[in-house]
Short mmCIF file of C-alpha atoms in Angstrom, two decimals:
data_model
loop_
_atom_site.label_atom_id
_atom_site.label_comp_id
_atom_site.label_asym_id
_atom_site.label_seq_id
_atom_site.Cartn_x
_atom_site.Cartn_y
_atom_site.Cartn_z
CA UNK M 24 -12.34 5.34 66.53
CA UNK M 25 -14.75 6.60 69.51
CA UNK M 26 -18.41 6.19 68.75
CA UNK M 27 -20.08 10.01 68.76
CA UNK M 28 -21.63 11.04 71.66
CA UNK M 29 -25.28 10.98 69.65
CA UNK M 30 -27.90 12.24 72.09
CA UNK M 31 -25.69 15.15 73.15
CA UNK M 32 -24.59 15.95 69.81
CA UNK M 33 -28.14 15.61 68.27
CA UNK M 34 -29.03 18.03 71.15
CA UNK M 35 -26.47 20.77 70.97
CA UNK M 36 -27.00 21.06 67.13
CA UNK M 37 -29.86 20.49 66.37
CA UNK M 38 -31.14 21.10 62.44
CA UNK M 39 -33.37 23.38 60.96
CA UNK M 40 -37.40 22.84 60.89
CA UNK M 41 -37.10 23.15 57.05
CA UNK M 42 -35.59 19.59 56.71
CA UNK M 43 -37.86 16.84 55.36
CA UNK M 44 -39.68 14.96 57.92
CA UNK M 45 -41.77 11.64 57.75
CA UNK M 46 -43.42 9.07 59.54
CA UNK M 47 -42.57 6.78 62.32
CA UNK M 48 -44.33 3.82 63.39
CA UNK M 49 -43.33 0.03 65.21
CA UNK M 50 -46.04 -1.72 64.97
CA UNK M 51 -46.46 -3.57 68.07
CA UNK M 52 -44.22 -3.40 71.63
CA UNK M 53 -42.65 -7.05 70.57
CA UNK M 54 -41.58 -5.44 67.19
CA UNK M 55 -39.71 -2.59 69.06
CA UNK M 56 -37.63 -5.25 71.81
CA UNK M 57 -36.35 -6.79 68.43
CA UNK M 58 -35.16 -3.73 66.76
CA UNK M 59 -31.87 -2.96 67.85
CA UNK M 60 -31.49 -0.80 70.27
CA UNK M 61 -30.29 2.78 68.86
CA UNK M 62 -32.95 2.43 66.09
CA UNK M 63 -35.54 1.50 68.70
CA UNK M 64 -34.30 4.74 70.61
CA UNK M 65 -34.40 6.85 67.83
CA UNK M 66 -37.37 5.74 66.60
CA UNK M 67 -39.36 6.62 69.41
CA UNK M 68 -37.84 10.75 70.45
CA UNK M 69 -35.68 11.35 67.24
CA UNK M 70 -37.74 13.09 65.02
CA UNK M 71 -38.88 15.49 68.00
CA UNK M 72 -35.26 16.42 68.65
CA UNK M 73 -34.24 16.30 65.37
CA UNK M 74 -37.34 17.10 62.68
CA UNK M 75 -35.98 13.36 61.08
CA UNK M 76 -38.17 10.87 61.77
CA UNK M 77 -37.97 7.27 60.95
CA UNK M 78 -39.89 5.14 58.97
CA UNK M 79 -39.27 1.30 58.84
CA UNK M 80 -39.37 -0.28 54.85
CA UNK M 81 -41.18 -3.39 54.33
CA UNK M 82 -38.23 -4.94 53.59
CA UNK M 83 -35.74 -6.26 56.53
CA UNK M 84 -33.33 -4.01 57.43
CA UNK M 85 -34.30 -0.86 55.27
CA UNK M 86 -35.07 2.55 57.17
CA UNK M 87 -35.85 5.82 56.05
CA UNK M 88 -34.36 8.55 58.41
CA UNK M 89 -35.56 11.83 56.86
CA UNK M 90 -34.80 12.08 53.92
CA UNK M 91 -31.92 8.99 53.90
CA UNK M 92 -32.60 5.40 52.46
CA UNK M 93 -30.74 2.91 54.47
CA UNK M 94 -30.09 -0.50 55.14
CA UNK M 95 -28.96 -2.22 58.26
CA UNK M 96 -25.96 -4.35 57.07
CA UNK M 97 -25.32 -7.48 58.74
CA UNK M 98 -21.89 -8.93 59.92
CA UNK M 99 -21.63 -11.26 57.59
CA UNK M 100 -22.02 -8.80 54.87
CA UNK M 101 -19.00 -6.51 55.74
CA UNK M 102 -15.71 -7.75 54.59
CA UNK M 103 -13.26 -9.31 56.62
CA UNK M 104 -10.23 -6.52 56.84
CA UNK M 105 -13.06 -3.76 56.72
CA UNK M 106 -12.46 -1.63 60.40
CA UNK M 107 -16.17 -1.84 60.78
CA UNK M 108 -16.68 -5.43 61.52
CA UNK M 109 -13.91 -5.71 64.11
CA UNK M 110 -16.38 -2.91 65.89
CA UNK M 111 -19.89 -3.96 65.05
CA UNK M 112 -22.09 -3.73 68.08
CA UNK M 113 -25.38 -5.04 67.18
CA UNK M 114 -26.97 -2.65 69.28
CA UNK M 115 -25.90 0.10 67.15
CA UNK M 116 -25.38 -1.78 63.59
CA UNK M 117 -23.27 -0.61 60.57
CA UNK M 118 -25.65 0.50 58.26
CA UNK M 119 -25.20 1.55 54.48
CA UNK M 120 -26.56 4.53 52.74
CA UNK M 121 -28.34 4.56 49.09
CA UNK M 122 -25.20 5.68 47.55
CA UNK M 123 -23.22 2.52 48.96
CA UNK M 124 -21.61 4.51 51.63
CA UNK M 125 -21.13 2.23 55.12
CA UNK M 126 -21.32 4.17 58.48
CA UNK M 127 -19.99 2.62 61.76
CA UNK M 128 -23.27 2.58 63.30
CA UNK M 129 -26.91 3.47 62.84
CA UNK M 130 -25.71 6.58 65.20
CA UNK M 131 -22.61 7.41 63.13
CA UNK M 132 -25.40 7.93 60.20
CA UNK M 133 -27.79 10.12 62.22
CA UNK M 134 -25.22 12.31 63.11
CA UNK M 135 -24.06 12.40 59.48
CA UNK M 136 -27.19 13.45 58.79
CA UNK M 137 -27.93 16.13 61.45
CA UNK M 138 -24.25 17.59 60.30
CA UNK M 139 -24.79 18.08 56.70
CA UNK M 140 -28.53 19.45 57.35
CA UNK M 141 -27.66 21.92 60.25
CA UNK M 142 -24.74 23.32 58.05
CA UNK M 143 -26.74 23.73 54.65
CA UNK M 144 -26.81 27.67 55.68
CA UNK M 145 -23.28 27.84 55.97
CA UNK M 146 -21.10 29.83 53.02
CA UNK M 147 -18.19 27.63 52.02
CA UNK M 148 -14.55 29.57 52.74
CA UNK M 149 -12.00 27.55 51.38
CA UNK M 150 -11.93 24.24 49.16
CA UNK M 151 -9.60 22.04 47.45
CA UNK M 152 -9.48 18.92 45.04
CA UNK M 153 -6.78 16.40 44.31
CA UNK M 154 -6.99 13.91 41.58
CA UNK M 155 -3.33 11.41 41.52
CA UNK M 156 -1.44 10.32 43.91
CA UNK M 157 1.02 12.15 46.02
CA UNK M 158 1.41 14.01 49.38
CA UNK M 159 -1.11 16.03 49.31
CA UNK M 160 -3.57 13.39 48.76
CA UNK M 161 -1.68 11.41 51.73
CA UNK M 162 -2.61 15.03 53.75
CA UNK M 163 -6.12 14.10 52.77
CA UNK M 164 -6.25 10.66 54.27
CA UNK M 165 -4.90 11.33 57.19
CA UNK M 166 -7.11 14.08 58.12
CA UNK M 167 -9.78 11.47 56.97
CA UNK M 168 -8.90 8.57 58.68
CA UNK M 169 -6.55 8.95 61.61
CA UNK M 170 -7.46 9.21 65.39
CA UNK M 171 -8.88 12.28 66.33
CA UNK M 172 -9.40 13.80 70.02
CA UNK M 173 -12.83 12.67 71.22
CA UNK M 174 -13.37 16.16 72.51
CA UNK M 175 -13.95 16.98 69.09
CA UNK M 176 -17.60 16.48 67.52
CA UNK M 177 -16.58 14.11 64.13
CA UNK M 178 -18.39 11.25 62.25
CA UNK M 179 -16.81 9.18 59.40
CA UNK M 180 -18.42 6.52 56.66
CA UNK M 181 -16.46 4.88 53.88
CA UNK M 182 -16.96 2.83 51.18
CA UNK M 183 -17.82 -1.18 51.29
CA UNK M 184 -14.39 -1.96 50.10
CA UNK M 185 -12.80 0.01 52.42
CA UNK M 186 -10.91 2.67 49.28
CA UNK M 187 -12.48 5.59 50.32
CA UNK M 188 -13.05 7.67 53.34
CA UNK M 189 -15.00 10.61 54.46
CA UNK M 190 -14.68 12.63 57.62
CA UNK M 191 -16.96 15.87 59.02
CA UNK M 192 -15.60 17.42 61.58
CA UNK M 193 -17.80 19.82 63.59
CA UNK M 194 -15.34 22.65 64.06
CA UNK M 195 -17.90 24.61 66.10
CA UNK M 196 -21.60 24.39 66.93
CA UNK M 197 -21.89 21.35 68.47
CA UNK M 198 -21.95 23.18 72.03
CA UNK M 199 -24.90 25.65 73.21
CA UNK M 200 -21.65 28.31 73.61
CA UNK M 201 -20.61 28.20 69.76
CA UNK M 202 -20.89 31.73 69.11
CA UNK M 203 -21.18 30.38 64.86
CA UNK M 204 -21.06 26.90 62.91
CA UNK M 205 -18.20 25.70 61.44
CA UNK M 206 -17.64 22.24 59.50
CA UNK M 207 -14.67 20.56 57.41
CA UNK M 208 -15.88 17.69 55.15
CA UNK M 209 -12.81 15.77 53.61
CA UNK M 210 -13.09 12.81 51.10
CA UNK M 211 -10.12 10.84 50.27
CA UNK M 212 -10.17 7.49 47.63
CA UNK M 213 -6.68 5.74 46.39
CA UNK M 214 -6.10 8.72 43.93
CA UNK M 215 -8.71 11.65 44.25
CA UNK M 216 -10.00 13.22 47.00
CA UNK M 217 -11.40 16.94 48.26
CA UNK M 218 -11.84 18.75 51.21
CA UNK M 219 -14.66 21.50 51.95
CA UNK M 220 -14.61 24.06 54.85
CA UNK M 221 -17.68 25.81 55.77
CA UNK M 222 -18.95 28.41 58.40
CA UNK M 223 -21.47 30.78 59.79
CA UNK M 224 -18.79 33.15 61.17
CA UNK M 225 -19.43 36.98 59.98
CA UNK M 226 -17.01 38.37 58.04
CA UNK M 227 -14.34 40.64 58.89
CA UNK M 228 -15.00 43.34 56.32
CA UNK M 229 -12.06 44.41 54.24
CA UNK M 230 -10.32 41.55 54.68
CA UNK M 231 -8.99 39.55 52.47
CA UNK M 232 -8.62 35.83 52.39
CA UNK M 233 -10.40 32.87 54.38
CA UNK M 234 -8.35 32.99 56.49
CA UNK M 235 -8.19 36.95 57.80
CA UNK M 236 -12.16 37.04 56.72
CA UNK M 237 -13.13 34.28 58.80
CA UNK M 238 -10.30 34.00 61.53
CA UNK M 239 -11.78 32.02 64.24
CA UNK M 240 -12.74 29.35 61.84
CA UNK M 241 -9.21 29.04 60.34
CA UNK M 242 -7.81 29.15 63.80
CA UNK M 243 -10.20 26.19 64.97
CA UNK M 244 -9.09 24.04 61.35
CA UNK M 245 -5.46 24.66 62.59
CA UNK M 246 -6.24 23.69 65.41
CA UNK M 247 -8.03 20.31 64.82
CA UNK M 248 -5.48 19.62 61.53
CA UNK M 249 -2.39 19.94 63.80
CA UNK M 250 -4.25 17.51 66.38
CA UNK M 251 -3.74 14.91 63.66
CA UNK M 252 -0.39 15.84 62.53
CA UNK M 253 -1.77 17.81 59.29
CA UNK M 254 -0.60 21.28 58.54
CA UNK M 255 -3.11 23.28 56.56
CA UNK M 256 -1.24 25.31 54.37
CA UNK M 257 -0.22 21.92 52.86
CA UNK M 258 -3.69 21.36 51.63
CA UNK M 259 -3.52 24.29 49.44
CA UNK M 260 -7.11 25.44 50.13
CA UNK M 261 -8.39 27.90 47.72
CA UNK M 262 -9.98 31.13 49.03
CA UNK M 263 -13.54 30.61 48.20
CA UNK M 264 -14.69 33.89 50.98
CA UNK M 265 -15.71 36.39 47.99
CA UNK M 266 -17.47 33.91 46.07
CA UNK M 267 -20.39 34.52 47.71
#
């Protein structure tokens, strides 16, 4: 899985001045040489690109970025047939979220973090849920797991054990062209699993449907889902466009 392209992405998307900001500090020059070296970097211009700024617990390890509570996870913590060890780069560690979540790196995270805040504005236009096995759920992992172009702005986390995956993929936005934003979260476990699909893009009026209401967005989840060998009307996504 290619690492995202942080700096640029952080960049291009930026996140809104609303988002919860705190304070940053290394205490000495010797202290920042020994912090590894994304952290270090963000640490020192992230919360001025970003309005996330990073504090560093008391306790080994534990950050604060923004709002987030995390913990830099060593290598001998992650499991042996967990994907994340065979990549760790301990200039960019795995690190684990308050909720037990594991992201590939301390980047991976940031990213995360910048997608979810710079799409809280958007209205969400289609959704579905699966709870047993079957092939939809198989849909659902795929699109959550499986190669995806690196043209394509995308971060992923999972779970310690490995059982569960989650995928954003920045549909549009990440580039200073994006006329709107547009986002698909999916979450897939062994037996449940959802996928959300946000955007900024104006509706068509009169139409009806996610898809003919927000057109470029559904053409741009085609477009990414085929990329991965998904086909969307398979994941049954229900029109969620005049819910709002």
């Amino acid at each position: 899985m290619a690492r995202p392209s942080i700096w640029l992405l952080l960049l291009l998307i930026g996140c809104p001045s609303h988002c919860p900001r705190a304070t940053q500090q290394h205490s000495s020059r010797r202290a920042y040489h020994k912090t590894p070296r994304a952290i270090a970097q963000y640490a020192t211009f992230g919360d001025r690109l970003v309005g996330m700024a990073l504090t560093v617990g008391a306790e080994d390890g534990q950050l604060l970025v923004g709002p987030q509570r995390v913990r830099v996870v060593p290598l001998g913590d992650i499991d042996v047939d967990h994907p994340y060890r065979q990549q760790y780069d301990s200039n960019d560690p795995v690190v684990s979220t308050a909720d037990g979540q594991l992201f590939p790196s301390f980047s991976a995270c940031v990213v995360w973090l910048v997608a979810t805040c710079a799409h809280q504005a958007t209205r969400s236009l289609a959704a579905s849920t699966v709870s047993h096995p079957g092939p939809v759920m198989d849909l659902y992992r795929t699109l959550a797991t499986s190669p995806i172009q690196d043209d394509i702005a995308h971060v992923d986390c999972a779970s310690p054990d490995g059982s569960k995956h989650q995928r954003v993929i920045v549909l549009s936005g990440a580039r200073r062209d994006n006329a709107f934003a547009a986002y698909v979260r999916v979450s897939a476990a062994s037996a449940s699993g959802y996928v959300v699909l946000g955007t900024t893009e104006a509706d068509v009026e009169g139409a009806e449907g996610w898809l003919r209401s927000a057109p470029a967005t559904g053409e741009l989840l085609r477009r990414s889902a085929r990329g991965i060998g998904v086909d969307v009307d398979a994941l049954r996504l229900v029109d969620l466009s005049g819910s709002m």
